[in-house]
Amino acid sequence: MSLNFQTKGQELPVFQGNEQLNYRIHLGFIEAATATIKTSYTITNINNHACRKVEILGQTVTWLKYFSPVEDYWSAYLDVNTLMPIKTEMRKREGRYKKQENVYFAQETGQAKIHSPQNTPIDKLINISPSTLDLIGGYFYLRNKELASMNIGEKLSAKVLVDGSIYEIWFIFKGFETVNSDLGPVKCIRTSLVLPKNNLFKDDDAIRLWISRDKYQIPFKMEVNLKIGFLSIDLADYKIQGKKIY
């Protein structure tokens, strides 16, 4: 199934302003980190594109923030009509490791300009295929699909630019399941994400993702089999315009 972002000049229903999702992240039995995803209330014009800003902040908590501090920040200005990234920013601080990166996407010319003080050269221009996403654009691309109408085993794919390289990510529909959580039981769509071969994940079915089976289609729960252990990410709170949804 190919990417399809055609709209009628209006903001997509899943891409709402002043949305905030809070997650708890556990590594095995250890509460390791928190993550927050929030969208801006206002629309910003960038290069003649009406954009909404999305920000993600992930950081370690409890004793880990002193012994293994991590504070990662990502943001993206996404076109409200297509979900295509126009400008993205990344700031990583993981122990002594630090990196900053800005990417400017020109989908119409098939190019992306990457600026990072830690790279050599600092500025790099790369060619991208049509509808290349960033991680945040990929997140909303998935939320915007009619997932509940898919058949078991059916797949979606997207090309995503991450850290200067383009990867193809596959999404596989697995069925339906009710997830019991601190927010109560929630009917979900059960899926798997398949990434390119790497040294982080234990097997091909290492990432399992549950998405709420409602009009919001939010990532509700994720389980990841890492080679170093088991990672779980659970929704702790979800608000739109300050109103709790669950």
XYZ file of N, CA and C in Angstrom:
738
model
N 0.857 -1.189 0.000
C 0.000 0.000 0.000
C 0.886 1.230 0.000
N 0.669 2.099 -0.944
C 1.518 3.281 -1.063
C 0.997 4.401 -0.167
N 1.874 5.403 0.049
C 1.477 6.548 0.846
C 0.432 7.353 0.090
N -0.553 7.849 0.782
C -1.587 8.662 0.155
C -2.000 9.744 1.133
N -1.635 10.982 0.811
C -1.903 12.091 1.719
C -2.855 13.111 1.109
N -3.631 12.721 0.093
C -4.511 13.677 -0.555
C -5.628 14.099 0.406
N -5.822 15.402 0.548
C -6.875 15.932 1.406
C -7.630 17.009 0.639
N -8.596 17.602 1.266
C -9.413 18.627 0.629
C -9.136 19.998 1.239
N -7.847 20.275 1.480
C -7.477 21.601 1.944
C -7.878 21.881 3.370
N -8.049 20.876 4.156
C -8.418 21.089 5.546
C -7.556 20.222 6.437
N -7.461 20.625 7.705
C -6.591 19.892 8.616
C -7.129 18.490 8.871
N -6.222 17.532 8.932
C -6.612 16.149 9.138
C -7.186 15.957 10.536
N -8.187 15.079 10.712
C -8.869 14.957 12.005
C -7.984 14.476 13.138
N -6.921 13.701 12.843
C -6.061 13.213 13.922
C -4.989 14.222 14.306
N -4.866 15.294 13.533
C -3.801 16.264 13.741
C -4.394 17.515 14.398
N -4.756 17.392 15.672
C -5.449 18.455 16.371
C -4.482 19.298 17.189
N -4.855 20.556 17.387
C -4.028 21.441 18.185
C -4.217 21.212 19.675
N -3.171 21.527 20.436
C -3.213 21.429 21.894
C -3.557 20.011 22.357
N -2.936 19.041 21.707
C -3.057 17.643 22.118
C -1.806 17.280 22.911
N -1.972 16.539 24.009
C -0.813 16.124 24.809
C -0.982 14.691 25.273
N 0.076 13.900 25.019
C 0.107 12.509 25.457
C 1.310 12.317 26.361
N 1.099 11.681 27.497
C 2.179 11.391 28.443
C 2.347 9.874 28.566
N 3.598 9.422 28.506
C 3.896 7.993 28.563
C 4.863 7.679 29.701
N 4.732 6.469 30.240
C 5.695 5.915 31.188
C 6.481 4.806 30.482
N 7.771 4.778 30.698
C 8.641 3.824 30.022
C 9.352 2.977 31.066
N 9.238 1.652 30.926
C 9.887 0.714 31.849
C 10.893 -0.139 31.087
N 12.040 -0.354 31.668
C 13.029 -1.302 31.172
C 13.002 -2.480 32.131
N 12.375 -3.557 31.701
C 12.110 -4.656 32.619
C 11.143 -4.194 33.696
N 11.524 -4.352 34.970
C 10.677 -3.900 36.076
C 11.047 -2.497 36.552
N 12.028 -1.862 35.911
C 12.523 -0.562 36.352
C 11.789 0.559 35.614
N 11.228 1.501 36.361
C 10.676 2.701 35.741
C 11.848 3.555 35.272
N 12.027 3.646 33.964
C 13.251 4.221 33.416
C 13.092 5.650 32.927
N 11.939 5.990 32.335
C 11.838 7.297 31.684
C 10.378 7.686 31.498
N 10.202 8.929 31.080
C 8.890 9.430 30.675
C 9.032 10.067 29.297
N 7.923 10.163 28.596
C 7.919 10.822 27.293
C 6.624 11.613 27.145
N 6.734 12.782 26.543
C 5.583 13.638 26.304
C 5.533 14.019 24.832
N 4.351 13.912 24.241
C 4.132 14.347 22.861
C 3.053 15.424 22.890
N 3.347 16.594 22.324
C 2.341 17.655 22.324
C 2.361 18.417 21.003
N 1.165 18.844 20.593
C 1.029 19.633 19.378
C 0.698 21.073 19.754
N 1.150 22.000 18.936
C 0.924 23.419 19.215
C -0.534 23.785 18.982
N -0.952 24.836 19.637
C -2.320 25.335 19.452
C -2.423 26.133 18.162
N -1.342 26.836 17.800
C -1.369 27.758 16.668
C -0.806 27.104 15.400
N -1.134 27.711 14.265
C -0.620 27.315 12.960
C 0.483 28.295 12.557
N 1.591 27.782 12.058
C 2.730 28.590 11.632
C 2.958 28.407 10.142
N 3.264 29.494 9.441
C 3.544 29.420 8.011
C 5.046 29.306 7.787
N 5.476 28.205 7.167
C 6.884 28.003 6.845
C 6.992 27.660 5.361
N 7.696 28.526 4.616
C 7.886 28.315 3.169
C 6.558 28.076 2.461
N 5.583 28.899 2.814
C 4.246 28.848 2.202
C 3.480 27.564 2.533
N 3.853 26.906 3.622
C 3.126 25.740 4.108
C 2.506 26.078 5.463
N 1.224 25.825 5.606
C 0.573 25.982 6.911
C 0.946 24.779 7.768
N 1.658 25.025 8.878
C 2.221 23.935 9.675
C 1.770 24.012 11.132
N 1.714 22.838 11.733
C 1.536 22.746 13.174
C 2.790 22.095 13.752
N 3.253 22.613 14.864
C 4.469 22.095 15.476
C 4.137 20.958 16.442
N 4.920 19.897 16.352
C 4.807 18.761 17.263
C 6.130 18.619 18.006
N 6.067 18.460 19.328
C 7.277 18.323 20.132
C 7.223 17.028 20.939
N 8.370 16.356 21.033
C 8.499 15.149 21.842
C 9.690 15.319 22.781
N 9.472 15.072 24.053
C 10.549 15.127 25.038
C 10.587 13.811 25.790
N 11.742 13.167 25.779
C 11.941 11.936 26.538
C 13.094 12.107 27.498
N 12.927 11.682 28.745
C 13.998 11.840 29.732
C 13.919 10.760 30.800
N 15.095 10.396 31.309
C 15.154 9.403 32.370
C 14.607 9.981 33.666
N 14.150 9.066 34.543
C 13.569 9.475 35.831
C 14.189 8.622 36.942
N 13.730 8.874 38.146
C 14.210 8.198 39.366
C 15.736 8.277 39.430
N 16.384 7.228 39.920
C 17.833 7.267 40.107
C 18.597 7.246 38.796
N 17.926 6.827 37.707
C 18.612 6.761 36.414
C 19.012 8.143 35.891
N 18.246 9.179 36.268
C 18.581 10.511 35.759
C 19.891 11.042 36.339
N 20.367 10.404 37.410
C 21.649 10.809 37.995
C 22.798 9.944 37.482
N 22.547 8.649 37.281
C 23.607 7.727 36.897
C 23.656 7.482 35.388
N 22.534 7.657 34.704
C 22.502 7.466 33.247
C 21.545 8.481 32.630
N 21.902 9.776 32.717
C 20.975 10.820 32.285
C 20.734 10.822 30.777
N 19.475 10.904 30.408
C 19.077 11.019 29.007
C 18.022 12.105 28.897
N 18.210 12.997 27.955
C 17.191 14.000 27.646
C 17.204 14.217 26.136
N 16.233 13.631 25.466
C 16.133 13.708 24.010
C 14.922 14.543 23.619
N 15.136 15.424 22.654
C 14.066 16.319 22.195
C 13.973 16.241 20.679
N 12.761 16.081 20.187
C 12.496 16.134 18.754
C 11.337 17.094 18.510
N 11.378 17.795 17.410
C 10.234 18.603 17.001
C 10.111 18.560 15.489
N 8.904 18.782 15.009
C 8.665 18.804 13.571
C 7.544 19.778 13.263
N 7.739 20.554 12.231
C 6.666 21.351 11.663
C 6.082 20.548 10.513
N 4.834 20.087 10.681
C 4.179 19.261 9.683
C 3.106 20.057 8.958
N 3.052 19.916 7.647
C 2.002 20.543 6.851
C 0.645 19.986 7.304
N -0.287 20.875 7.649
C -1.557 20.419 8.212
C -2.423 19.695 7.178
N -2.135 19.879 5.886
C -2.948 19.246 4.854
C -2.378 17.926 4.365
N -1.079 17.693 4.575
C -0.454 16.504 4.005
C 0.307 15.669 5.028
N 0.599 16.231 6.203
C 1.431 15.611 7.238
C 2.898 15.511 6.832
N 3.268 16.089 5.701
C 4.655 16.069 5.278
C 5.510 16.989 6.164
N 6.702 16.536 6.583
C 7.578 17.398 7.375
C 8.164 18.514 6.518
N 8.196 19.721 7.079
C 8.789 20.870 6.408
C 10.106 21.247 7.090
N 10.112 21.185 8.410
C 11.327 21.482 9.176
C 11.312 20.619 10.434
N 12.450 20.016 10.769
C 12.537 19.207 11.982
C 13.786 19.584 12.772
N 13.737 19.283 14.060
C 14.881 19.549 14.937
C 15.060 18.369 15.887
N 16.305 18.051 16.185
C 16.623 16.991 17.140
C 17.743 17.461 18.046
N 17.571 17.253 19.356
C 18.630 17.536 20.330
C 18.739 16.336 21.257
N 19.906 15.704 21.265
C 20.123 14.535 22.109
C 21.187 14.825 23.163
N 20.897 14.403 24.393
C 21.897 14.417 25.459
C 21.768 13.103 26.205
N 22.688 12.186 25.937
C 22.661 10.847 26.528
C 24.011 10.594 27.186
N 24.076 10.827 28.492
C 25.360 10.767 29.187
C 26.270 11.861 28.676
N 27.450 11.491 28.193
C 28.383 12.472 27.633
C 28.140 12.748 26.150
N 27.278 11.944 25.549
C 27.003 12.098 24.114
C 25.983 13.199 23.893
N 26.308 14.128 22.965
C 25.389 15.209 22.613
C 25.363 15.367 21.100
N 24.185 15.660 20.592
C 24.071 15.924 19.160
C 22.873 16.812 18.884
N 23.033 17.728 17.920
C 21.957 18.583 17.445
C 21.838 18.419 15.937
N 20.614 18.522 15.444
C 20.410 18.378 14.004
C 19.128 19.086 13.590
N 19.207 19.866 12.529
C 18.041 20.477 11.900
C 17.938 19.957 10.477
N 16.725 19.653 10.036
C 16.504 19.175 8.671
C 15.420 20.028 8.027
N 15.701 20.476 6.807
C 14.741 21.262 6.038
C 14.344 20.436 4.814
N 13.063 20.106 4.709
C 12.561 19.254 3.641
C 11.997 20.108 2.504
N 12.394 19.772 1.292
C 11.799 20.368 0.088
C 11.211 19.221 -0.724
N 9.993 18.824 -0.358
C 9.368 17.670 -0.997
C 9.169 17.905 -2.489
N 8.906 19.178 -2.863
C 8.627 19.477 -4.267
C 9.860 19.300 -5.163
N 11.057 19.443 -4.603
C 12.282 19.255 -5.389
C 12.989 17.945 -5.058
N 12.461 17.193 -4.088
C 13.043 15.911 -3.729
C 14.378 16.016 -3.038
N 14.505 17.006 -2.128
C 15.760 17.203 -1.420
C 15.517 17.511 0.056
N 16.496 17.195 0.862
C 16.473 17.555 2.283
C 17.850 18.092 2.654
N 17.864 19.228 3.355
C 19.121 19.828 3.811
C 19.296 19.525 5.297
N 20.414 18.896 5.646
C 20.693 18.505 7.024
C 21.801 19.388 7.570
N 21.542 20.002 8.711
C 22.543 20.846 9.377
C 22.792 20.290 10.771
N 24.054 19.915 11.053
C 24.424 19.406 12.369
C 25.862 19.790 12.676
N 26.093 20.531 13.767
C 27.471 20.909 14.131
C 28.369 19.711 14.391
N 27.777 18.546 14.701
C 28.577 17.356 15.009
C 28.914 16.534 13.756
N 28.332 16.898 12.615
C 28.598 16.148 11.386
C 29.761 16.747 10.607
N 30.347 15.948 9.730
C 31.354 16.428 8.796
C 30.953 15.981 7.387
N 30.571 16.905 6.504
C 30.490 18.353 6.726
C 29.280 18.727 7.582
N 29.273 19.963 8.064
C 28.180 20.423 8.923
C 26.865 20.446 8.150
N 26.910 20.875 6.899
C 25.712 20.934 6.059
C 25.797 19.882 4.962
N 24.692 19.177 4.745
C 24.651 18.124 3.729
C 23.303 18.162 3.032
N 23.322 18.044 1.711
C 22.103 18.007 0.917
C 21.934 16.595 0.368
N 20.794 15.967 0.643
C 20.563 14.603 0.162
C 19.280 14.561 -0.663
N 19.221 13.595 -1.566
C 18.023 13.388 -2.372
C 17.052 12.494 -1.614
N 15.772 12.830 -1.681
C 14.734 12.040 -1.031
C 13.668 11.681 -2.053
N 13.033 10.555 -1.845
C 11.941 10.146 -2.722
C 10.659 10.856 -2.292
N 9.653 10.896 -3.175
C 8.394 11.567 -2.810
C 7.786 10.998 -1.535
N 7.257 11.873 -0.703
C 6.565 11.507 0.538
C 7.485 10.919 1.592
N 8.778 11.278 1.572
C 9.681 10.852 2.643
C 9.312 11.575 3.931
N 9.230 10.824 5.013
C 8.788 11.348 6.300
C 9.953 11.456 7.273
N 9.716 12.132 8.379
C 10.570 12.024 9.555
C 9.841 11.127 10.548
N 10.426 10.903 11.725
C 9.798 10.007 12.698
C 8.428 10.518 13.149
N 8.319 11.838 13.374
C 7.050 12.389 13.851
C 5.999 12.344 12.751
N 6.400 12.647 11.515
C 5.464 12.536 10.402
C 4.997 11.103 10.213
N 5.894 10.138 10.437
C 5.507 8.737 10.348
C 4.490 8.353 11.404
N 4.642 8.935 12.587
C 3.712 8.693 13.699
C 2.301 9.151 13.326
N 2.178 10.347 12.725
C 0.852 10.839 12.356
C 0.345 10.188 11.076
N 1.246 9.767 10.190
C 0.838 9.023 9.006
C 0.073 7.769 9.412
N 0.602 7.066 10.407
C -0.033 5.842 10.874
C -1.383 6.138 11.518
N -1.441 7.191 12.310
C -2.697 7.542 12.986
C -3.778 7.962 12.006
N -3.392 8.425 10.842
C -4.363 8.934 9.879
C -4.945 7.850 8.979
N -4.427 6.627 9.057
C -4.954 5.539 8.241
C -6.171 4.888 8.899
N -7.067 4.336 8.081
C -8.228 3.619 8.611
C -7.794 2.204 8.971
N -7.165 2.085 10.113
C -6.519 0.832 10.482
C -7.514 -0.298 10.723
N -8.664 0.040 11.297
C -9.634 -1.003 11.658
C -10.215 -1.714 10.442
N -10.081 -1.125 9.255
C -10.622 -1.758 8.042
C -9.613 -2.669 7.361
N -8.399 -2.772 7.912
C -7.375 -3.624 7.315
C -7.618 -5.091 7.639
N -7.054 -5.955 6.832
C -7.131 -7.387 7.057
C -5.902 -7.860 7.825
N -6.062 -8.945 8.584
C -4.937 -9.491 9.344
C -3.813 -9.873 8.391
N -2.617 -9.395 8.706
C -1.458 -9.639 7.863
C -1.207 -8.573 6.824
N -2.169 -7.661 6.644
C -1.998 -6.586 5.672
C -0.919 -5.617 6.151
N -0.189 -5.019 5.192
C 0.965 -4.190 5.545
C 0.852 -2.783 4.962
N 1.479 -1.844 5.658
C 1.723 -0.496 5.168
C 3.229 -0.261 5.258
N 3.749 0.603 4.404
C 5.162 0.930 4.494
C 5.363 2.420 4.306
N 6.451 2.924 4.866
C 6.800 4.334 4.734
C 8.303 4.478 4.744
N 8.809 5.465 4.016
C 10.226 5.786 4.033
C 10.443 6.960 4.982
N 11.386 6.773 5.910
C 11.590 7.735 6.986
C 13.059 8.142 7.027
N 13.287 9.455 7.095
C 14.643 9.993 7.219
C 15.011 10.088 8.691
N 16.041 9.347 9.105
C 16.488 9.329 10.497
C 17.996 9.472 10.527
N 18.498 10.499 11.195
C 19.935 10.680 11.410
C 20.722 10.597 10.097
N 20.203 11.269 9.079
C 20.914 11.375 7.812
C 20.737 10.221 6.858
N 19.992 9.193 7.238
C 19.773 8.037 6.368
C 18.280 7.773 6.217
N 17.900 7.190 5.075
C 16.499 6.889 4.794
C 16.259 5.391 4.983
N 15.247 5.060 5.789
C 14.915 3.672 6.079
C 13.463 3.400 5.674
N 13.206 2.177 5.284
C 11.828 1.754 5.023
C 11.313 1.009 6.243
N 10.172 1.460 6.754
C 9.566 0.875 7.940
C 8.243 0.231 7.538
N 8.021 -0.999 8.014
C 6.796 -1.727 7.700
C 5.895 -1.811 8.920
N 4.600 -1.685 8.672
C 3.571 -1.789 9.698
C 2.657 -2.940 9.320
N 2.440 -3.874 10.245
C 1.648 -5.070 9.961
C 0.434 -5.127 10.893
N -0.742 -5.264 10.309
C -1.980 -5.370 11.083
C -2.118 -6.796 11.624
N -2.329 -6.917 12.950
C -2.378 -8.226 13.600
C -3.767 -8.606 14.116
N -4.668 -7.622 14.278
C -5.990 -7.933 14.797
C -6.429 -6.942 15.860
N -7.386 -7.378 16.683
C -7.952 -6.506 17.717
C -7.746 -7.119 19.098
N -7.623 -6.244 20.090
C -7.382 -6.728 21.451
C -7.758 -5.628 22.443
N -8.280 -6.012 23.592
C -8.560 -5.050 24.663
C -7.365 -4.990 25.593
N -6.859 -3.780 25.829
C -5.708 -3.576 26.698
C -6.197 -3.072 28.050
N -5.853 -3.781 29.104
C -6.168 -3.339 30.459
C -5.028 -2.479 30.980
N -5.359 -1.285 31.463
C -4.336 -0.341 31.895
C -4.823 0.429 33.105
N -3.971 1.309 33.608
C -4.363 2.163 34.727
C -5.490 3.116 34.337
N -5.680 3.323 33.037
C -6.755 4.189 32.557
C -8.043 3.407 32.307
N -7.994 2.105 32.583
C -9.155 1.258 32.343
C -8.972 0.444 31.076
N -9.912 -0.465 30.774
C -9.814 -1.273 29.554
C -10.090 -0.418 28.312
N -9.259 -0.568 27.308
C -9.415 0.204 26.075
C -9.318 -0.750 24.892
N -10.290 -0.696 23.997
C -10.264 -1.512 22.789
C -9.181 -0.978 21.855
N -8.318 -1.874 21.385
C -7.160 -1.461 20.591
C -7.020 -2.288 19.321
N -6.249 -1.740 18.403
C -5.799 -2.428 17.199
C -4.384 -2.921 17.472
N -4.154 -4.210 17.322
C -2.834 -4.776 17.612
C -2.013 -4.848 16.327
N -0.776 -4.343 16.381
C 0.062 -4.256 15.195
C 1.505 -4.631 15.537
N 2.321 -4.759 14.494
C 3.764 -4.927 14.650
C 4.468 -3.932 13.746
N 5.608 -3.435 14.183
C 6.456 -2.579 13.368
C 7.727 -3.340 13.031
N 8.110 -3.311 11.776
C 9.316 -3.989 11.327
C 10.294 -2.945 10.803
N 11.464 -2.885 11.432
C 12.504 -1.948 11.050
C 13.619 -2.681 10.313
N 14.499 -1.946 9.630
C 15.647 -2.602 8.995
C 16.492 -3.345 10.018
N 17.207 -4.356 9.583
C 18.058 -5.145 10.470
C 19.052 -4.248 11.204
N 19.164 -4.446 12.503
C 20.107 -3.667 13.301
C 20.484 -4.482 14.537
N 21.354 -3.888 15.351
C 21.870 -4.593 16.531
C 21.087 -4.317 17.807
N 19.961 -3.577 17.699
C 19.206 -3.211 18.895
C 18.145 -4.242 19.251
N 17.477 -4.803 18.246
C 16.291 -5.604 18.500
C 16.581 -7.094 18.417
N 15.796 -7.857 19.172
C 16.062 -9.277 19.330
C 15.633 -10.106 18.130
N 14.485 -9.752 17.498
C 13.994 -10.529 16.365
C 13.167 -9.640 15.457
N 12.609 -10.239 14.397
C 11.840 -9.466 13.420
C 10.534 -8.930 13.989
N 9.955 -9.638 14.954
C 8.694 -9.209 15.569
C 8.975 -8.561 16.924
N 10.020 -7.734 16.968
C 10.485 -7.202 18.250
C 9.644 -6.036 18.754
N 8.914 -5.355 17.867
C 8.152 -4.175 18.275
C 6.666 -4.445 18.087
N 5.930 -4.465 19.179
C 4.484 -4.679 19.148
C 3.793 -3.411 19.636
N 2.816 -2.948 18.867
C 2.176 -1.662 19.131
C 0.662 -1.823 19.147
N 0.028 -1.302 20.193
C -1.429 -1.285 20.306
C -1.918 0.155 20.122
N -2.866 0.337 19.210
C -3.402 1.660 18.884
C -4.880 1.679 19.231
N -5.326 2.735 19.905
C -6.715 2.794 20.352
C -7.672 2.688 19.160
N -8.704 1.849 19.335
C -9.683 1.632 18.265
C -10.827 2.637 18.432
N -10.517 3.889 18.148
C -11.499 4.961 18.229
C -11.086 6.052 17.252
N -11.752 7.186 17.288
C -11.469 8.238 16.299
C -10.104 8.885 16.504
N -9.492 8.677 17.698
C -8.191 9.302 17.969
C -7.035 8.454 17.451
N -7.196 7.141 17.449
C -6.160 6.212 16.997
C -4.783 6.584 17.556
N -4.677 6.590 18.877
C -3.416 6.967 19.502
C -2.623 5.718 19.881
N -1.305 5.773 19.794
C -0.489 4.666 20.303
C -0.719 4.520 21.803
N -1.330 3.414 22.199
C -1.737 3.228 23.587
C -0.697 2.455 24.391
N -0.059 1.494 23.726
C 0.916 0.656 24.422
C 1.922 0.121 23.407
N 3.180 -0.001 23.840
C 4.207 -0.585 22.991
C 5.088 -1.510 23.821
N 5.466 -2.642 23.245
C 6.408 -3.571 23.868
C 7.542 -3.829 22.888
N 8.767 -3.767 23.388
C 9.939 -3.908 22.528
C 10.895 -4.927 23.136
N 11.249 -5.955 22.352
C 12.263 -6.924 22.777
C 13.635 -6.454 22.304
N 14.393 -5.868 23.226
C 15.743 -5.427 22.920
C 16.733 -6.537 23.241
N 17.897 -6.474 22.642
C 18.926 -7.461 22.965
C 19.445 -7.286 24.390
N 19.224 -6.072 24.952
C 19.690 -5.814 26.321
C 18.567 -5.951 27.345
N 17.329 -6.236 26.906
C 16.228 -6.360 27.850
C 14.889 -6.070 27.210
N 13.864 -5.979 28.036
C 12.483 -5.794 27.589
C 12.019 -4.381 27.924
N 11.536 -3.658 26.925
C 11.086 -2.274 27.095
C 9.579 -2.203 26.905
N 8.893 -1.514 27.827
C 7.452 -1.307 27.677
C 7.134 0.182 27.810
N 6.225 0.654 26.954
C 5.812 2.057 26.946
C 4.299 2.084 27.069
N 3.782 2.781 28.090
C 2.345 2.783 28.366
C 1.825 4.205 28.481
N 0.659 4.435 27.885
C 0.023 5.748 27.988
C -0.403 6.009 29.425
N -0.016 7.169 29.945
C -0.375 7.539 31.309
C -1.464 8.601 31.345
N -1.525 9.446 30.301
C -2.500 10.533 30.290
C -2.650 11.041 28.864
N -3.861 11.420 28.498
C -4.117 11.930 27.154
C -5.150 13.043 27.245
N -4.776 14.227 26.734
C -5.668 15.382 26.777
C -5.710 16.093 25.429
N -6.871 16.645 25.109
C -7.029 17.556 23.983
C -7.701 18.820 24.519
N -7.088 19.967 24.239
C -7.591 21.244 24.764
C -7.756 21.198 26.275
N -6.866 20.486 26.951
C -6.907 20.383 28.386
C -7.918 19.406 28.945
N -8.659 18.719 28.073
C -9.695 17.785 28.496
C -9.188 16.356 28.406
N -9.319 15.589 29.498
C -8.912 14.194 29.481
C -9.854 13.371 28.614
N -9.257 12.455 27.860
C -10.051 11.616 26.957
C -10.378 10.273 27.602
N -9.415 9.669 28.321
C -9.660 8.376 28.965
C -9.676 8.559 30.475
